[in-house]
Amino acid sequence: MPRSITPAPRAGQVARPLGPGRMPLFRGLRPLKRWRYVGFFSDELSGCAALVQIGPARQSFWALKLAGEQALRERTRMLPRSREMSLSGSQGTQFPGECRLLIRDRGVVLELEIEEGEAIEALCPHGRHSVWTRKQAGVCARGTLALDGGPPSPVRALAVIDDTAGHHARETEWRWSAGIGEGLGGEQLAWNLVSGVNDPPSGSERAVWVNGVPREVPPVAFAADLSSIRCSDGSELRFAAQAERNRHEKLLILSSDYRAPFGSFEGTLPGGVTLARGRGVMEHHRARW
C-alpha cells in the first residue's frame, strides 16, 4: 500500500492535516478551492489535466505537448463535460490506489492509469484559514494515445499528482514546479517545489523524491521569468520552455492570470542531486477569488 509522508507539526503550522472531506464549501466569505491535477512526462509527450472547484463553480482543463508538434493541444471548460475528460481518484485522506485519466476531445483519445505512490502531505496557514495539499511525483503512468482518428499507440510516462483543498486568501500568488528526471548515478528523481503558498521554512509541501522516497527540502526562489529555481542550500535548476499553457480570465469578482510552460530541466535539485536529464512544468498563478 502507498503511504503518505506527513510532516511533523511545526511552529505556526496547523497541527494535524484534516483532508478536504471535512472542509465546508464556505468559511465566512471564503469559498473552498479544491482540485486534482495530474502532469505526465516522457520523451514523446508532456501534458496535464485537472478538475477544479471554486465554491459551487467547476472547471476542467487538459493540455498535451507532443514530440514533433510546436503548439499545445488543449481545452479549458468552465462547465466540465465528463464525456470529453474524466479524472478519477479521491481527494480525501486515503489513497484510492490508482488514478485514471480519460480524454476524448479535439482529435485526442488518451487513456492513462496512474499509480499512486509515496506522498508528502501538509496543512499550512493561508490568510485567515488554511490549505491542505498532498503531492506525489515520479509515479508510473501507462495507457494509450490515439490522434486524429488514428490507431492507439502505447504510452509509458512518469507522472505527478497534486491534490489540494483550502480556503485560500482573497489574493493568492504562487510559483510552482513539478517534474521527473534521472540523476548522474541513475537515481530516479522527481520534485515538487513552490513559493507563495504552503511554503513555511519547515512542514511545507516542498519535496524531492529519490528512487521513490520523498523528503522535504529547504525554501526555494523562482526567477520572475520562470527560467530557474534557486534553493537556499546553493543548488539551482535551470529551465528551457518548449510550449506554454496560459489563461487570463476575469469573471465578475474573480480573476486569474496563469502561465504554465512545459520543458526540460538541468542543474541540481535541492539537496545536491544533479540531474542527468529532467522534464516537467513551471507555473506562475496570480488570482483574486
CSV table of C-alpha atoms in Angstrom, one decimal:
chain,number,residue,atom,x,y,z
A,1,MET,CA,0.0,0.0,0.0
A,2,PRO,CA,1.3,3.5,-0.8
A,3,ARG,CA,1.7,5.6,2.3
A,4,SER,CA,1.6,9.3,3.0
A,5,ILE,CA,4.6,11.2,4.4
A,6,THR,CA,3.0,13.8,6.7
A,7,PRO,CA,5.5,16.3,8.1
A,8,ALA,CA,5.5,16.7,11.8
A,9,PRO,CA,3.7,19.8,13.1
A,10,ARG,CA,5.9,22.9,13.3
A,11,ALA,CA,5.5,26.3,15.0
A,12,GLY,CA,3.0,28.3,13.1
A,13,GLN,CA,1.6,25.3,11.2
A,14,VAL,CA,-1.8,23.7,11.8
A,15,ALA,CA,-1.2,20.7,13.9
A,16,ARG,CA,-3.0,17.9,12.0
A,17,PRO,CA,-3.9,17.5,8.3
A,18,LEU,CA,-7.7,17.0,8.1
A,19,GLY,CA,-8.2,16.3,4.4
A,20,PRO,CA,-10.7,18.1,2.2
A,21,GLY,CA,-13.7,15.9,3.2
A,22,ARG,CA,-14.1,17.9,6.4
A,23,MET,CA,-13.8,21.4,4.8
A,24,PRO,CA,-17.0,23.3,4.3
A,25,LEU,CA,-17.9,24.9,1.0
A,26,PHE,CA,-17.5,28.4,2.6
A,27,ARG,CA,-15.7,29.8,5.6
A,28,GLY,CA,-17.3,33.2,6.0
A,29,LEU,CA,-17.0,34.7,2.6
A,30,ARG,CA,-14.1,32.5,1.5
A,31,PRO,CA,-15.1,29.7,-0.9
A,32,LEU,CA,-13.4,26.3,-0.9
A,33,LYS,CA,-10.8,25.9,-3.6
A,34,ARG,CA,-10.2,22.3,-4.5
A,35,TRP,CA,-8.5,20.4,-7.3
A,36,ARG,CA,-6.9,17.2,-8.5
A,37,TYR,CA,-4.2,17.9,-11.1
A,38,VAL,CA,-2.0,15.3,-12.9
A,39,GLY,CA,1.0,16.0,-15.0
A,40,PHE,CA,2.8,13.4,-17.1
A,41,PHE,CA,6.1,13.4,-18.9
A,42,SER,CA,8.0,11.2,-21.4
A,43,ASP,CA,10.2,11.7,-24.4
A,44,GLU,CA,7.1,11.5,-26.7
A,45,LEU,CA,4.7,13.8,-24.8
A,46,SER,CA,4.2,16.1,-21.9
A,47,GLY,CA,0.8,17.0,-20.6
A,48,CYS,CA,-1.6,17.8,-17.8
A,49,ALA,CA,-5.2,17.6,-16.8
A,50,ALA,CA,-7.2,18.8,-13.8
A,51,LEU,CA,-10.7,19.1,-12.3
A,52,VAL,CA,-11.1,22.3,-10.3
A,53,GLN,CA,-13.8,23.6,-7.9
A,54,ILE,CA,-14.1,27.2,-6.6
A,55,GLY,CA,-17.1,27.3,-4.3
A,56,PRO,CA,-20.0,25.9,-6.3
A,57,ALA,CA,-18.3,26.5,-9.6
A,58,ARG,CA,-16.4,23.9,-11.6
A,59,GLN,CA,-13.7,23.9,-14.2
A,60,SER,CA,-11.7,21.3,-16.2
A,61,PHE,CA,-8.7,21.6,-18.4
A,62,TRP,CA,-6.2,19.4,-20.3
A,63,ALA,CA,-3.1,20.1,-22.4
A,64,LEU,CA,-0.7,17.9,-24.4
A,65,LYS,CA,2.6,18.8,-25.9
A,66,LEU,CA,3.6,16.1,-28.5
A,67,ALA,CA,7.0,15.5,-29.9
A,68,GLY,CA,7.2,17.0,-33.3
A,69,GLU,CA,4.4,19.5,-32.7
A,70,GLN,CA,5.1,23.1,-31.8
A,71,ALA,CA,1.7,24.0,-30.4
A,72,LEU,CA,-0.2,22.5,-27.5
A,73,ARG,CA,-3.4,20.6,-28.0
A,74,GLU,CA,-5.6,21.8,-25.2
A,75,ARG,CA,-9.1,22.7,-23.9
A,76,THR,CA,-10.5,24.5,-20.9
A,77,ARG,CA,-14.1,24.1,-19.9
A,78,MET,CA,-15.9,26.3,-17.4
A,79,LEU,CA,-18.7,23.7,-17.4
A,80,PRO,CA,-16.9,20.3,-17.4
A,81,ARG,CA,-18.1,17.5,-19.7
A,82,SER,CA,-17.3,14.1,-18.4
A,83,ARG,CA,-17.6,12.6,-21.9
A,84,GLU,CA,-14.7,14.8,-23.0
A,85,MET,CA,-12.5,14.4,-19.9
A,86,SER,CA,-12.7,12.4,-16.7
A,87,LEU,CA,-10.2,12.1,-13.9
A,88,SER,CA,-10.8,9.7,-11.1
A,89,GLY,CA,-9.4,9.5,-7.6
A,90,SER,CA,-10.2,10.7,-4.2
A,91,GLN,CA,-9.0,13.9,-2.6
A,92,GLY,CA,-9.7,12.5,0.8
A,93,THR,CA,-7.1,11.3,3.3
A,94,GLN,CA,-7.0,7.8,2.0
A,95,PHE,CA,-5.3,6.9,-1.3
A,96,PRO,CA,-7.6,5.5,-4.0
A,97,GLY,CA,-4.7,3.3,-5.2
A,98,GLU,CA,-4.9,4.2,-8.8
A,99,CYS,CA,-5.8,7.4,-10.8
A,100,ARG,CA,-7.5,7.1,-14.2
A,101,LEU,CA,-7.5,9.8,-16.8
A,102,LEU,CA,-9.6,9.7,-20.0
A,103,ILE,CA,-9.6,12.5,-22.6
A,104,ARG,CA,-11.7,12.2,-25.8
A,105,ASP,CA,-11.6,15.7,-27.3
A,106,ARG,CA,-10.3,17.6,-30.2
A,107,GLY,CA,-8.8,14.6,-32.0
A,108,VAL,CA,-7.2,13.2,-28.9
A,109,VAL,CA,-8.1,9.9,-27.3
A,110,LEU,CA,-5.8,9.4,-24.2
A,111,GLU,CA,-6.4,6.8,-21.6
A,112,LEU,CA,-3.9,6.6,-18.7
A,113,GLU,CA,-3.7,4.7,-15.5
A,114,ILE,CA,-1.5,6.4,-13.0
A,115,GLU,CA,-0.3,4.5,-9.9
A,116,GLU,CA,-0.3,6.2,-6.6
A,117,GLY,CA,2.9,6.4,-4.7
A,118,GLU,CA,4.6,7.9,-1.6
A,119,ALA,CA,3.4,11.4,-0.9
A,120,ILE,CA,4.2,14.5,1.1
A,121,GLU,CA,1.2,16.0,2.8
A,122,ALA,CA,0.8,19.3,4.6
A,123,LEU,CA,-1.8,21.7,6.1
A,124,CYS,CA,-0.5,25.2,6.2
A,125,PRO,CA,-2.0,28.6,7.2
A,126,HIS,CA,-3.0,30.9,4.4
A,127,GLY,CA,-4.7,34.2,5.1
A,128,ARG,CA,-7.2,33.6,7.9
A,129,HIS,CA,-7.7,29.9,7.1
A,130,SER,CA,-5.6,27.0,5.8
A,131,VAL,CA,-4.7,25.0,2.7
A,132,TRP,CA,-4.3,21.2,2.7
A,133,THR,CA,-2.3,19.5,0.0
A,134,ARG,CA,-0.9,16.1,-0.9
A,135,LYS,CA,1.7,15.8,-3.6
A,136,GLN,CA,3.0,12.7,-5.4
A,137,ALA,CA,5.8,12.6,-8.0
A,138,GLY,CA,7.6,10.1,-10.1
A,139,VAL,CA,4.7,7.7,-10.2
A,140,CYS,CA,4.2,5.4,-13.2
A,141,ALA,CA,1.6,6.2,-15.9
A,142,ARG,CA,0.6,3.7,-18.6
A,143,GLY,CA,-2.0,3.7,-21.3
A,144,THR,CA,-2.7,4.5,-24.9
A,145,LEU,CA,-2.9,7.6,-27.1
A,146,ALA,CA,-4.7,7.9,-30.5
A,147,LEU,CA,-4.6,11.1,-32.6
A,148,ASP,CA,-7.0,12.4,-35.2
A,149,GLY,CA,-8.7,9.1,-35.8
A,150,GLY,CA,-5.5,7.0,-36.0
A,151,PRO,CA,-4.8,3.8,-34.2
A,152,PRO,CA,-3.8,3.9,-30.5
A,153,SER,CA,-0.1,3.7,-29.5
A,154,PRO,CA,1.2,2.7,-26.1
A,155,VAL,CA,2.2,5.4,-23.6
A,156,ARG,CA,4.6,5.0,-20.8
A,157,ALA,CA,5.4,8.1,-18.7
A,158,LEU,CA,6.2,9.3,-15.2
A,159,ALA,CA,3.6,11.5,-13.5
A,160,VAL,CA,2.9,13.9,-10.7
A,161,ILE,CA,-0.4,14.2,-8.8
A,162,ASP,CA,-1.5,17.3,-6.9
A,163,ASP,CA,-4.5,17.1,-4.6
A,164,THR,CA,-5.2,20.5,-2.9
A,165,ALA,CA,-8.2,21.9,-1.0
A,166,GLY,CA,-8.5,25.0,1.2
A,167,HIS,CA,-10.0,28.4,1.8
A,168,HIS,CA,-7.2,30.5,0.2
A,169,ALA,CA,-6.8,34.2,0.9
A,170,ARG,CA,-8.7,36.6,-1.4
A,171,GLU,CA,-5.5,37.4,-3.3
A,172,THR,CA,-3.1,34.5,-3.9
A,173,GLU,CA,0.0,34.2,-6.0
A,174,TRP,CA,2.5,31.4,-6.3
A,175,ARG,CA,5.2,29.9,-8.4
A,176,TRP,CA,5.5,26.2,-8.6
A,177,SER,CA,7.3,23.4,-10.4
A,178,ALA,CA,7.0,19.7,-10.6
A,179,GLY,CA,8.9,17.2,-12.7
A,180,ILE,CA,10.7,14.0,-13.1
A,181,GLY,CA,14.3,13.0,-14.1
A,182,GLU,CA,17.3,10.9,-13.7
A,183,GLY,CA,20.4,11.5,-11.7
A,184,LEU,CA,24.0,11.1,-12.8
A,185,GLY,CA,24.2,7.9,-10.8
A,186,GLY,CA,21.0,6.5,-12.3
A,187,GLU,CA,18.7,7.6,-9.5
A,188,GLN,CA,15.1,8.1,-10.3
A,189,LEU,CA,14.3,11.7,-9.4
A,190,ALA,CA,11.1,13.8,-9.0
A,191,TRP,CA,10.3,17.1,-7.3
A,192,ASN,CA,7.6,19.4,-6.1
A,193,LEU,CA,8.8,23.0,-5.4
A,194,VAL,CA,6.8,26.1,-4.6
A,195,SER,CA,7.0,29.6,-3.3
A,196,GLY,CA,4.0,31.7,-2.2
A,197,VAL,CA,1.7,29.0,-0.8
A,198,ASN,CA,2.3,26.0,1.5
A,199,ASP,CA,5.9,27.1,1.9
A,200,PRO,CA,6.8,27.7,5.5
A,201,PRO,CA,10.5,27.1,6.4
A,202,SER,CA,9.6,23.6,7.5
A,203,GLY,CA,6.4,21.5,7.4
A,204,SER,CA,5.9,22.6,3.7
A,205,GLU,CA,4.9,20.8,0.6
A,206,ARG,CA,8.4,21.2,-0.9
A,207,ALA,CA,9.9,17.8,-1.6
A,208,VAL,CA,12.4,15.8,-3.7
A,209,TRP,CA,11.8,12.1,-4.4
A,210,VAL,CA,14.9,9.9,-4.8
A,211,ASN,CA,14.1,6.4,-6.0
A,212,GLY,CA,10.5,6.9,-5.0
A,213,VAL,CA,11.2,8.2,-1.4
A,214,PRO,CA,10.2,11.8,-0.7
A,215,ARG,CA,11.9,14.2,1.7
A,216,GLU,CA,11.2,17.9,2.5
A,217,VAL,CA,13.8,20.4,1.1
A,218,PRO,CA,14.7,23.9,2.1
A,219,PRO,CA,12.9,27.1,0.8
A,220,VAL,CA,13.4,28.0,-2.9
A,221,ALA,CA,13.2,31.1,-5.0
A,222,PHE,CA,11.9,31.2,-8.6
A,223,ALA,CA,13.2,33.6,-11.3
A,224,ALA,CA,10.5,36.0,-12.3
A,225,ASP,CA,10.5,34.7,-15.8
A,226,LEU,CA,10.4,31.0,-14.6
A,227,SER,CA,13.9,30.4,-16.1
A,228,SER,CA,15.4,28.9,-12.9
A,229,ILE,CA,14.8,27.9,-9.3
A,230,ARG,CA,17.4,28.5,-6.7
A,231,CYS,CA,17.4,26.8,-3.3
A,232,SER,CA,18.8,28.2,0.0
A,233,ASP,CA,21.3,25.3,0.0
A,234,GLY,CA,23.0,26.7,-3.1
A,235,SER,CA,21.5,24.3,-5.7
A,236,GLU,CA,20.0,25.6,-8.9
A,237,LEU,CA,17.6,24.2,-11.5
A,238,ARG,CA,17.6,25.8,-15.0
A,239,PHE,CA,14.6,25.5,-17.2
A,240,ALA,CA,14.1,25.6,-21.0
A,241,ALA,CA,10.5,26.1,-22.1
A,242,GLN,CA,9.1,24.2,-25.1
A,243,ALA,CA,5.4,25.0,-25.1
A,244,GLU,CA,3.1,27.0,-22.7
A,245,ARG,CA,-0.4,26.9,-21.4
A,246,ASN,CA,-1.7,30.3,-20.4
A,247,ARG,CA,-5.0,31.7,-19.3
A,248,HIS,CA,-6.2,35.2,-18.4
A,249,GLU,CA,-9.7,35.4,-17.0
A,250,LYS,CA,-11.9,38.0,-15.3
A,251,LEU,CA,-15.3,36.8,-14.2
A,252,LEU,CA,-17.3,39.3,-12.1
A,253,ILE,CA,-15.4,39.4,-8.8
A,254,LEU,CA,-12.9,36.6,-9.8
A,255,SER,CA,-9.8,37.0,-11.9
A,256,SER,CA,-6.9,34.7,-12.7
A,257,ASP,CA,-3.6,35.1,-14.6
A,258,TYR,CA,-1.9,31.8,-15.2
A,259,ARG,CA,1.0,30.6,-17.2
A,260,ALA,CA,2.5,27.1,-17.2
A,261,PRO,CA,5.3,26.2,-19.6
A,262,PHE,CA,6.4,22.6,-20.2
A,263,GLY,CA,10.0,21.9,-20.9
A,264,SER,CA,13.3,20.4,-19.9
A,265,PHE,CA,15.5,21.0,-16.8
A,266,GLU,CA,19.1,20.8,-16.0
A,267,GLY,CA,21.2,21.6,-12.9
A,268,THR,CA,21.0,20.4,-9.3
A,269,LEU,CA,17.9,19.7,-7.2
A,270,PRO,CA,17.6,20.9,-3.6
A,271,GLY,CA,19.7,18.5,-1.5
A,272,GLY,CA,22.5,18.4,-4.0
A,273,VAL,CA,21.4,15.7,-6.5
A,274,THR,CA,22.5,16.6,-10.1
A,275,LEU,CA,20.1,15.9,-12.9
A,276,ALA,CA,21.4,14.0,-15.9
A,277,ARG,CA,18.1,14.9,-17.6
A,278,GLY,CA,14.7,16.2,-16.4
A,279,ARG,CA,11.3,17.1,-17.8
A,280,GLY,CA,8.4,18.9,-16.2
A,281,VAL,CA,6.4,22.1,-15.8
A,282,MET,CA,6.8,25.5,-14.3
A,283,GLU,CA,3.8,27.6,-13.2
A,284,HIS,CA,3.0,31.2,-12.2
A,285,HIS,CA,-0.5,31.9,-10.9
A,286,ARG,CA,-2.0,35.1,-9.6
A,287,ALA,CA,-5.6,35.0,-8.6
A,288,ARG,CA,-8.4,37.0,-6.8
A,289,TRP,CA,-11.0,34.6,-5.7
